[in-house]
Amino acid sequence: MKIGLKAWAGAMAGAALLGTVSVVPAHAAEGQFESYINSWRAGNESRRWWDNNDTWDYTGIYFQGCEADGGDGFNFAGLRLWKDVSGAPDRSKGTRTNYCGWVDYGDPDDAGTYYFALTDVSSGTFISVDYVKVAW
Ligand SMILES: [Ca+2]
């Protein structure tokens, strides 16, 4: 009986760890950078990054410490992932709604230069984010 309880406790600890991983990938992704956002409005674009597609890592964007100038404060931000294609229209890799946390776009499985753009501000016109982490 004691062995059974220990096994259960171990399984719960594992579940708790998995819960943490699903919020922010804890393992080393193929690449990542940390930044912040100061007074962005819809249409603003992030810095570019190169994804060599060496791994199956999801591309994700993490926000922490979010503010908006609307009366309701920060509700959410629409974020579109783009592949920068020279000499042709950039390729959309999907839009996600970030509620001041982690959003992911799966694995683009497509080497190239990427960036994200703010498509929608739910409250007001400008948003600021104290801590931004992008991983791919
Ligand atoms: Ca990949």
mmCIF file of C-alpha atoms and ligand atoms in Angstrom:
data_model
loop_
_atom_site.group_PDB
_atom_site.id
_atom_site.type_symbol
_atom_site.label_atom_id
_atom_site.label_comp_id
_atom_site.label_asym_id
_atom_site.label_seq_id
_atom_site.Cartn_x
_atom_site.Cartn_y
_atom_site.Cartn_z
ATOM 1 C CA MET A 1 0.000 0.000 0.000
ATOM 2 C CA LYS A 2 2.802 2.423 0.794
ATOM 3 C CA ILE A 3 4.458 1.634 -2.533
ATOM 4 C CA GLY A 4 1.199 2.409 -4.300
ATOM 5 C CA LEU A 5 0.931 5.804 -2.611
ATOM 6 C CA LYS A 6 4.509 6.654 -3.536
ATOM 7 C CA ALA A 7 3.850 5.756 -7.153
ATOM 8 C CA TRP A 8 0.765 7.968 -7.134
ATOM 9 C CA ALA A 9 2.727 10.878 -5.619
ATOM 10 C CA GLY A 10 5.373 10.472 -8.297
ATOM 11 C CA ALA A 11 2.764 10.523 -11.028
ATOM 12 C CA MET A 12 1.242 13.702 -9.596
ATOM 13 C CA ALA A 13 4.647 15.384 -9.464
ATOM 14 C CA GLY A 14 5.131 14.448 -13.107
ATOM 15 C CA ALA A 15 1.738 15.866 -14.007
ATOM 16 C CA ALA A 16 2.580 19.133 -12.256
ATOM 17 C CA LEU A 17 5.839 19.360 -14.193
ATOM 18 C CA LEU A 18 4.061 18.717 -17.492
ATOM 19 C CA GLY A 19 1.607 21.482 -16.598
ATOM 20 C CA THR A 20 4.476 23.936 -16.253
ATOM 21 C CA VAL A 21 6.044 22.855 -19.533
ATOM 22 C CA SER A 22 2.812 23.480 -21.410
ATOM 23 C CA VAL A 23 2.817 27.145 -20.336
ATOM 24 C CA VAL A 24 6.392 27.946 -21.338
ATOM 25 C CA PRO A 25 8.644 25.371 -23.015
ATOM 26 C CA ALA A 26 11.331 24.552 -20.461
ATOM 27 C CA HIS A 27 13.611 22.713 -22.850
ATOM 28 C CA ALA A 28 16.075 24.488 -25.099
ATOM 29 C CA ALA A 29 14.284 25.352 -28.323
ATOM 30 C CA GLU A 30 16.100 25.696 -31.625
ATOM 31 C CA GLY A 31 16.293 29.408 -30.939
ATOM 32 C CA GLN A 32 14.775 32.131 -28.781
ATOM 33 C CA PHE A 33 15.022 35.759 -27.805
ATOM 34 C CA GLU A 34 13.638 37.947 -25.039
ATOM 35 C CA SER A 35 12.384 41.473 -25.519
ATOM 36 C CA TYR A 36 9.598 43.869 -24.599
ATOM 37 C CA ILE A 37 6.950 45.906 -26.387
ATOM 38 C CA ASN A 38 6.556 49.628 -25.908
ATOM 39 C CA SER A 39 3.389 51.278 -27.272
ATOM 40 C CA TRP A 40 2.589 49.061 -30.229
ATOM 41 C CA ARG A 41 -0.545 49.533 -32.279
ATOM 42 C CA ALA A 42 -2.091 47.196 -34.861
ATOM 43 C CA GLY A 43 0.328 46.733 -37.730
ATOM 44 C CA ASN A 44 3.551 46.961 -35.698
ATOM 45 C CA GLU A 45 6.058 44.186 -36.410
ATOM 46 C CA SER A 46 8.647 42.381 -34.301
ATOM 47 C CA ARG A 47 12.306 41.916 -35.119
ATOM 48 C CA ARG A 48 13.089 39.139 -37.598
ATOM 49 C CA TRP A 49 14.542 35.770 -36.653
ATOM 50 C CA TRP A 50 15.934 32.896 -38.669
ATOM 51 C CA ASP A 51 14.386 29.449 -38.209
ATOM 52 C CA ASN A 52 16.661 26.816 -39.746
ATOM 53 C CA ASN A 53 14.015 24.112 -39.204
ATOM 54 C CA ASP A 54 16.544 21.876 -37.467
ATOM 55 C CA THR A 55 13.913 20.726 -34.933
ATOM 56 C CA TRP A 56 10.184 20.093 -34.534
ATOM 57 C CA ASP A 57 9.868 22.792 -31.866
ATOM 58 C CA TYR A 58 6.709 24.830 -31.853
ATOM 59 C CA THR A 59 7.042 28.526 -32.526
ATOM 60 C CA GLY A 60 5.580 30.383 -29.567
ATOM 61 C CA ILE A 61 5.190 33.889 -28.195
ATOM 62 C CA TYR A 62 5.011 34.534 -24.465
ATOM 63 C CA PHE A 63 3.749 37.789 -22.925
ATOM 64 C CA GLN A 64 4.041 38.834 -19.283
ATOM 65 C CA GLY A 65 3.138 42.189 -17.754
ATOM 66 C CA CYS A 66 0.628 43.484 -20.320
ATOM 67 C CA GLU A 67 -0.961 46.928 -20.454
ATOM 68 C CA ALA A 68 -3.317 48.666 -22.857
ATOM 69 C CA ASP A 69 -4.471 52.263 -23.011
ATOM 70 C CA GLY A 70 -8.174 51.403 -23.300
ATOM 71 C CA GLY A 71 -10.571 51.844 -20.401
ATOM 72 C CA ASP A 72 -10.817 48.084 -19.866
ATOM 73 C CA GLY A 73 -7.052 47.616 -19.675
ATOM 74 C CA PHE A 74 -5.372 44.741 -21.490
ATOM 75 C CA ASN A 75 -7.775 42.011 -22.602
ATOM 76 C CA PHE A 76 -5.932 40.268 -25.403
ATOM 77 C CA ALA A 77 -3.764 40.894 -28.440
ATOM 78 C CA GLY A 78 -4.102 39.277 -31.848
ATOM 79 C CA LEU A 79 -0.684 38.113 -33.075
ATOM 80 C CA ARG A 80 0.010 36.837 -36.559
ATOM 81 C CA LEU A 81 3.138 34.861 -37.375
ATOM 82 C CA TRP A 82 4.643 35.694 -40.743
ATOM 83 C CA LYS A 83 7.329 34.142 -42.887
ATOM 84 C CA ASP A 84 9.249 36.930 -44.602
ATOM 85 C CA VAL A 85 9.465 36.050 -48.301
ATOM 86 C CA SER A 86 11.605 38.322 -50.480
ATOM 87 C CA GLY A 87 10.204 39.152 -53.893
ATOM 88 C CA ALA A 88 6.769 37.757 -53.051
ATOM 89 C CA PRO A 89 4.023 38.336 -50.488
ATOM 90 C CA ASP A 90 4.965 37.222 -46.991
ATOM 91 C CA ARG A 91 3.307 33.979 -45.936
ATOM 92 C CA SER A 92 0.940 33.935 -42.967
ATOM 93 C CA LYS A 93 1.559 31.092 -40.515
ATOM 94 C CA GLY A 94 -1.573 31.749 -38.524
ATOM 95 C CA THR A 95 -3.049 34.169 -36.019
ATOM 96 C CA ARG A 96 -3.370 33.483 -32.305
ATOM 97 C CA THR A 97 -5.034 35.410 -29.496
ATOM 98 C CA ASN A 98 -2.603 36.153 -26.682
ATOM 99 C CA TYR A 99 -4.340 36.766 -23.325
ATOM 100 C CA CYS A 100 -1.045 37.813 -21.740
ATOM 101 C CA GLY A 101 0.498 34.358 -21.691
ATOM 102 C CA TRP A 102 1.770 31.756 -24.087
ATOM 103 C CA VAL A 103 0.474 31.089 -27.610
ATOM 104 C CA ASP A 104 1.974 28.659 -30.104
ATOM 105 C CA TYR A 105 1.705 28.134 -33.838
ATOM 106 C CA GLY A 106 2.865 24.550 -34.031
ATOM 107 C CA ASP A 107 6.018 23.765 -35.972
ATOM 108 C CA PRO A 108 6.102 25.862 -39.160
ATOM 109 C CA ASP A 109 8.319 23.106 -40.640
ATOM 110 C CA ASP A 110 9.597 25.673 -43.107
ATOM 111 C CA ALA A 111 13.077 27.216 -42.848
ATOM 112 C CA GLY A 112 13.217 30.958 -43.276
ATOM 113 C CA THR A 113 12.996 34.414 -41.760
ATOM 114 C CA TYR A 114 10.061 35.010 -39.436
ATOM 115 C CA TYR A 115 8.438 37.838 -37.516
ATOM 116 C CA PHE A 116 5.138 38.479 -35.793
ATOM 117 C CA ALA A 117 2.755 41.401 -36.153
ATOM 118 C CA LEU A 118 0.077 42.844 -33.923
ATOM 119 C CA THR A 119 -3.228 42.481 -35.741
ATOM 120 C CA ASP A 120 -5.729 43.475 -33.091
ATOM 121 C CA VAL A 121 -5.822 45.404 -29.815
ATOM 122 C CA SER A 122 -8.969 44.555 -27.904
ATOM 123 C CA SER A 123 -9.025 47.622 -25.675
ATOM 124 C CA GLY A 124 -7.749 51.026 -26.753
ATOM 125 C CA THR A 125 -5.093 51.622 -29.400
ATOM 126 C CA PHE A 126 -1.689 50.867 -27.850
ATOM 127 C CA ILE A 127 -0.285 47.955 -25.863
ATOM 128 C CA SER A 128 2.916 47.547 -23.892
ATOM 129 C CA VAL A 129 4.364 44.272 -22.612
ATOM 130 C CA ASP A 130 7.113 44.173 -19.980
ATOM 131 C CA TYR A 131 8.479 40.792 -21.015
ATOM 132 C CA VAL A 132 8.240 39.075 -24.386
ATOM 133 C CA LYS A 133 9.810 35.726 -25.190
ATOM 134 C CA VAL A 134 9.809 34.219 -28.656
ATOM 135 C CA ALA A 135 10.984 30.641 -29.168
ATOM 136 C CA TRP A 136 11.102 28.389 -32.228
HETATM 137 CA CA CA B 1 10.869 23.249 -37.212
#
